[in-house]
Short mmCIF file of C-alpha atoms and ligand atoms in Angstrom, two decimals:
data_model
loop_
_atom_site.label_atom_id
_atom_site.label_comp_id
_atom_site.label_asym_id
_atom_site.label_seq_id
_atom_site.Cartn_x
_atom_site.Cartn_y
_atom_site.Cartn_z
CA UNK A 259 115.81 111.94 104.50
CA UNK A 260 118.86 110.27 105.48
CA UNK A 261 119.14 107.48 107.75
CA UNK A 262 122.86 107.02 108.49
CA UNK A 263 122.49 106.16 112.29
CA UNK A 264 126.11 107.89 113.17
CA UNK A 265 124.49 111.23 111.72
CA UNK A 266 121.27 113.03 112.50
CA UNK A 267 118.63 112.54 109.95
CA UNK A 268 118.16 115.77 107.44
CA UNK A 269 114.76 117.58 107.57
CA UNK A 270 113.96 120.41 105.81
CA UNK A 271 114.80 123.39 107.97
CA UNK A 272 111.61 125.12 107.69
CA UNK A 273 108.40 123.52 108.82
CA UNK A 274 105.53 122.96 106.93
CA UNK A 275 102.32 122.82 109.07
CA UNK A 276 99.46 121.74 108.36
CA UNK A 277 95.85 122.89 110.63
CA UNK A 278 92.77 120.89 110.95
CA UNK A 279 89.69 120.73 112.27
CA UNK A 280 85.81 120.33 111.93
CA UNK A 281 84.34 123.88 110.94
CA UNK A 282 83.45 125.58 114.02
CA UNK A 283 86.14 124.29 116.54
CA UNK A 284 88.55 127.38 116.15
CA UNK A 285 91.11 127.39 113.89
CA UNK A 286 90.74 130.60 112.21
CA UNK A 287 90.49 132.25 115.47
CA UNK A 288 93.70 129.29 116.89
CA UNK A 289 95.62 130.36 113.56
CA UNK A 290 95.70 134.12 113.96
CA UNK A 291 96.41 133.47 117.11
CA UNK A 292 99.78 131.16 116.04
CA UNK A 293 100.33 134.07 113.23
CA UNK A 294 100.95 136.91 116.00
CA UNK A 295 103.30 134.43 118.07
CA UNK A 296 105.34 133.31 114.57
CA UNK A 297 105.31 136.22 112.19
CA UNK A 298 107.28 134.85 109.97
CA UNK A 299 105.21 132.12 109.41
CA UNK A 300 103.15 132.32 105.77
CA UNK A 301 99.90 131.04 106.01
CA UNK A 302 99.04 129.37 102.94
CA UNK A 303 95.79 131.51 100.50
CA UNK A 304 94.05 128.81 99.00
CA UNK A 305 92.09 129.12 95.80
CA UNK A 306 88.62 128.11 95.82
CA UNK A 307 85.70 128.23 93.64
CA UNK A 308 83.15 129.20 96.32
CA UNK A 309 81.59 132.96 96.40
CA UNK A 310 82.85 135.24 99.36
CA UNK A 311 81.29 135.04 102.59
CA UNK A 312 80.69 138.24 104.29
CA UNK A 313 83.19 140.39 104.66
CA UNK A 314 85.78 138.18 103.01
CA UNK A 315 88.54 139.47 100.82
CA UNK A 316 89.97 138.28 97.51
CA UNK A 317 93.80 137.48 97.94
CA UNK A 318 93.51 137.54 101.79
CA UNK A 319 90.80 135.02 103.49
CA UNK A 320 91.33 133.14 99.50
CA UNK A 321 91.90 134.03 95.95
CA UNK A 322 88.41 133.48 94.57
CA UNK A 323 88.44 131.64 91.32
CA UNK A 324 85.77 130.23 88.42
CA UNK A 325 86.01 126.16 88.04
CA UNK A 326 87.29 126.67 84.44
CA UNK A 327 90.61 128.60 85.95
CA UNK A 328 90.53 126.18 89.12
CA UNK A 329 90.85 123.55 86.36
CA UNK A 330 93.28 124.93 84.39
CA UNK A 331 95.13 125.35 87.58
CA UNK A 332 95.03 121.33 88.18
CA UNK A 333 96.04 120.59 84.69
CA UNK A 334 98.84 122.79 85.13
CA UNK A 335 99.76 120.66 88.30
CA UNK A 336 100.11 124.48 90.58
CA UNK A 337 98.81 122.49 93.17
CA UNK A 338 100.28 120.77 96.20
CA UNK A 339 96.62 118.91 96.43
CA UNK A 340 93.32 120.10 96.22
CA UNK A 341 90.26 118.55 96.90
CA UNK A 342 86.38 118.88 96.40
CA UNK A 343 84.56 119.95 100.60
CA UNK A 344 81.09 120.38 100.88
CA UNK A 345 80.60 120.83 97.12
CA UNK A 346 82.94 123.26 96.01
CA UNK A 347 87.12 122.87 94.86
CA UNK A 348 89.58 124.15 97.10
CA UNK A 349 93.38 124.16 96.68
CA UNK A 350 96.97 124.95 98.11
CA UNK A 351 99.06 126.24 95.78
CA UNK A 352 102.63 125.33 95.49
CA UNK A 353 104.07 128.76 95.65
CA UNK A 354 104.00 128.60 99.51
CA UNK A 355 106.10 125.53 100.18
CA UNK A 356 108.67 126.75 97.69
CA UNK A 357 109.11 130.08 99.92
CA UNK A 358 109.02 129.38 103.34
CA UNK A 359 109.85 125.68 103.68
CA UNK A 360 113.28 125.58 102.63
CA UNK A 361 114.60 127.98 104.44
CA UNK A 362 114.04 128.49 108.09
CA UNK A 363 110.60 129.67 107.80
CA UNK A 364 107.08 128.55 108.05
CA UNK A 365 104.48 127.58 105.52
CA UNK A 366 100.88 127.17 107.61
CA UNK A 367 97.97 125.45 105.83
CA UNK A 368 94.33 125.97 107.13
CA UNK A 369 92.72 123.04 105.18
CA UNK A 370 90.50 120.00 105.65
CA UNK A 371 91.34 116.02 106.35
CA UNK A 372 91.57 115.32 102.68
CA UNK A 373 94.43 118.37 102.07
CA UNK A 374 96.46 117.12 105.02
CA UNK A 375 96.40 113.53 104.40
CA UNK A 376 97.92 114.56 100.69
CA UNK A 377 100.37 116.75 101.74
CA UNK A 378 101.74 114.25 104.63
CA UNK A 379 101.82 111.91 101.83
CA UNK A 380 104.16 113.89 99.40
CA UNK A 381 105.93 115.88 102.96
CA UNK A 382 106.72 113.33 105.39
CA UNK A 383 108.12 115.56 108.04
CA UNK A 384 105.37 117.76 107.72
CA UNK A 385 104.04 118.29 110.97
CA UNK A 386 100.00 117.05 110.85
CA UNK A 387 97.37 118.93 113.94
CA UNK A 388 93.82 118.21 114.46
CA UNK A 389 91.82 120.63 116.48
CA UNK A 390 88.85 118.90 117.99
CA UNK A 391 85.82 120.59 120.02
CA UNK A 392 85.80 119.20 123.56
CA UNK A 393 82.51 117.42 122.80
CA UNK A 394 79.89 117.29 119.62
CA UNK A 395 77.61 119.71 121.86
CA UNK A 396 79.67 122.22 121.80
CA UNK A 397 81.10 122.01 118.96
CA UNK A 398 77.23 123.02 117.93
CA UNK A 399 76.77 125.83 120.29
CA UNK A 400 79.58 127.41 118.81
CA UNK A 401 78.81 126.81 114.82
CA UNK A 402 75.51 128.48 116.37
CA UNK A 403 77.38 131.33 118.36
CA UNK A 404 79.27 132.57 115.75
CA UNK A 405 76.04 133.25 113.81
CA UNK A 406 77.29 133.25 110.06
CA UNK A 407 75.60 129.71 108.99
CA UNK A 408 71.92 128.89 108.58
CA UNK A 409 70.57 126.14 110.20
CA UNK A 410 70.43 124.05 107.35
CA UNK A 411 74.27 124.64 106.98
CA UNK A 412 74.97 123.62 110.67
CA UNK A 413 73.07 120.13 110.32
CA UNK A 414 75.24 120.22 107.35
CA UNK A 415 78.61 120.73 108.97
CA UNK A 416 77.68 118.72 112.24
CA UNK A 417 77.05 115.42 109.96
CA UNK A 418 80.66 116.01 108.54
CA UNK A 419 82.24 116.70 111.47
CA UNK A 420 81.93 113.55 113.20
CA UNK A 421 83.63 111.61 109.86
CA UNK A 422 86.14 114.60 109.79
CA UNK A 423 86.75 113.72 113.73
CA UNK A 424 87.62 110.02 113.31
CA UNK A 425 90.01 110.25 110.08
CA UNK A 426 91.74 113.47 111.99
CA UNK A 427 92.17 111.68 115.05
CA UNK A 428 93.41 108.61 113.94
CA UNK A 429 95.81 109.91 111.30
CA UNK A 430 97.19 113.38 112.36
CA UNK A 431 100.72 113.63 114.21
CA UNK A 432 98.96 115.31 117.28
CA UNK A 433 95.53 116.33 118.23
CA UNK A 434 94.96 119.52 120.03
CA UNK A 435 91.14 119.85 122.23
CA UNK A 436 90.54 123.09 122.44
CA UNK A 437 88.11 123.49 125.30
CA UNK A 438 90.07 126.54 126.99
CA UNK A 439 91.71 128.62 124.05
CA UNK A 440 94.05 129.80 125.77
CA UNK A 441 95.49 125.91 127.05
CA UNK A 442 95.06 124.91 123.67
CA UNK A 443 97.08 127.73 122.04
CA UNK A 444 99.45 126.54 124.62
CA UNK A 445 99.33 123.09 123.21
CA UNK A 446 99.86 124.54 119.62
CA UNK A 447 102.55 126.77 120.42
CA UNK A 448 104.56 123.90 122.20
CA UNK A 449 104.30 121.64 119.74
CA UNK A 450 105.52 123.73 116.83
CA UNK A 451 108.50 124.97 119.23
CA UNK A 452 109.26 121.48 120.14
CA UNK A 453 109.55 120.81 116.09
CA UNK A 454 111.82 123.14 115.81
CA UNK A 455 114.41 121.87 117.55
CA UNK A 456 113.55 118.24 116.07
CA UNK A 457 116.79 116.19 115.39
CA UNK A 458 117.73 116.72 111.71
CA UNK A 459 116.19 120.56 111.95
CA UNK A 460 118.94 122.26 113.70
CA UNK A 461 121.70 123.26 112.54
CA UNK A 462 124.88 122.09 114.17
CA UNK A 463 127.69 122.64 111.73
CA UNK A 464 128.85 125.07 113.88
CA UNK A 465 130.20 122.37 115.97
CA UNK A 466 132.18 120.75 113.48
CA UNK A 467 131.59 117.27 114.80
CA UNK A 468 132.60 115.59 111.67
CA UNK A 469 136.16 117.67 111.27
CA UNK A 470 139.40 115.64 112.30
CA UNK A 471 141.24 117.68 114.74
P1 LIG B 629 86.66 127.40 112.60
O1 LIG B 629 87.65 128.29 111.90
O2 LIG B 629 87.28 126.13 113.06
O3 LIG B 629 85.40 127.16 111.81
P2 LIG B 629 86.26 129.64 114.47
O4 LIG B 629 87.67 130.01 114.84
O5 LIG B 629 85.52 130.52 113.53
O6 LIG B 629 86.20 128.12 113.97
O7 LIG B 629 85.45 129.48 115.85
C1 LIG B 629 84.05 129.19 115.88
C2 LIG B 629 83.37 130.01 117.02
O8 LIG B 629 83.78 129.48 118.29
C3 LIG B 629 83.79 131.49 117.00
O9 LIG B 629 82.67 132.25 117.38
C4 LIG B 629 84.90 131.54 118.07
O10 LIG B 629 84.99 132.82 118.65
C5 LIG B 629 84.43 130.49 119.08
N1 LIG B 629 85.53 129.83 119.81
C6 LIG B 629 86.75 129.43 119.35
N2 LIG B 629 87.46 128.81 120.31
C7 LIG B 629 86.69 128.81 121.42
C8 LIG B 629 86.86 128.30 122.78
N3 LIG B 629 87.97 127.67 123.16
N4 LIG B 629 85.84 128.47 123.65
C9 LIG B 629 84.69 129.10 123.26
N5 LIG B 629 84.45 129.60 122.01
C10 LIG B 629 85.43 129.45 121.10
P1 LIG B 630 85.24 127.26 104.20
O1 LIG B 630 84.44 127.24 102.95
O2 LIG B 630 84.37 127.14 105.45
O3 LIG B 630 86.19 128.44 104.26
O4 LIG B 630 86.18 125.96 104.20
C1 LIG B 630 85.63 124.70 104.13
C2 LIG B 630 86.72 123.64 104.36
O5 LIG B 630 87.67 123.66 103.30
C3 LIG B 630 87.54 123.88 105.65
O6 LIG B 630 87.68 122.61 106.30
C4 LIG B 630 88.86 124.36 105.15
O7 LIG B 630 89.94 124.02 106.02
C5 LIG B 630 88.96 123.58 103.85
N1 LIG B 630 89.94 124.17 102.93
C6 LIG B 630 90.25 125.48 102.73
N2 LIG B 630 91.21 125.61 101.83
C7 LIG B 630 91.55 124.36 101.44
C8 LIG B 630 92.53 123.84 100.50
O8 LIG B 630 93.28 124.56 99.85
N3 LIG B 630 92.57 122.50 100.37
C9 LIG B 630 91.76 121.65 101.08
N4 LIG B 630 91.92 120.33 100.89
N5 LIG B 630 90.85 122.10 101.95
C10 LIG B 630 90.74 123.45 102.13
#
């Protein structure tokens, strides 16, 4: 990035996104909901070495792999991080970035506290959301609702989620409750339009500003 005060700082003109959130608080249902409003943006497959869960597809919800390939994946450094969540290796490949984030497009990854912390870390301007449940209660009533996890797998989640909570909230660029989906798609739609127009992202060249006249 440059830092010239006279001139506005360069960013990337694509943005890189990067969704988070304790399991349960929406963001599958928040990010299909961002993927109709920006189709151009590419949501991110990660590979993972956990089995399909119900009617999940290989290549679409992730591209299923066995931990010998996942770790001939690492060694081949074709990920932009990875990371080990509730026992199994999961993974955003770098493929993604390459497309969408140079030019003006956007890369979208669905991935967990660990995942976004790294990719902030190597991408800067990458623009960092937690989704939180408007309290731990509900959060519960709808890991229960949506009736895919047993309850063993809920105490499970709800121990994680209060850890996932406190590094999300005090770390992520903004933090989005999503109580009423519809206000918080609201939230998430504003802030990725205010991005957009981010000093640095748009392109003024047009103006000539610089050019003696
Ligand atoms: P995640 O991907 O974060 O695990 P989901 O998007 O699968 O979460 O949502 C978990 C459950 O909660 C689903 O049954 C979903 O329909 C429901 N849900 C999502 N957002 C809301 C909301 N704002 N109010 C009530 N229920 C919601
Ligand atoms: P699930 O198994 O329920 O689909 O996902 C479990 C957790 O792993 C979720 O928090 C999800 O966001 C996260 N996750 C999915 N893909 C990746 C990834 O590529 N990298 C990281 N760090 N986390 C991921």
């Amino acid at each position: 990035m440059i830092t010239n005060p006279q001139m506005p700082a360069i960013l990337s003109p694509g943005l890189l996104v990067v969704l988070s959130a304790p399991s349960g608080a929406g963001k599958t249902t928040l990010a299909h909901m961002l993927k109709k409003e920006f189709p151009e943006a590419e949501i991110s497959v990660s590979y993972t070495t956990r089995s399909p869960r119900g009617a999940e597809a290989n290549g679409r919800d992730y591209h299923f792999v066995d931990p010998l390939t996942f770790k001939q994946m690492i060694d081949r450094n074709e990920f932009v991080e990875w990371a080990e969540v509730h026992g199994n290796f999961y993974g955003s490949s770098k493929e993604v970035i390459g497309q969408s984030y140079r030019a003006r497009g956007m890369a979208l990854f669905d991935i967990d506290v660990q995942g976004g912390t790294s990719i902030k870390r190597k991408y800067p301007d990458a623009v960092t959301i937690f989704i939180l449940p408007p309290s731990m209660e509900e959060l519960e009533r709808r890991l229960r609702s949506r009736g895919t996890d047993s309850d063993d797998v809920i105490q499970r989640r709800m121990l994680a989620a209060r850890a996932e909570c406190e590094k999300g909230a005090q770390s992520y660029d903004y933090l989005v409750i999503n109580d009423r989906l519809e206000e918080a798609f609201l939230q998430l739609r504003s802030v990725l339009i205010a991005e957009r127009t981010r000093r640095g992202r748009v392109d003024i060249t047009g103006l000539r500003l610089n050019s003696p006249d």
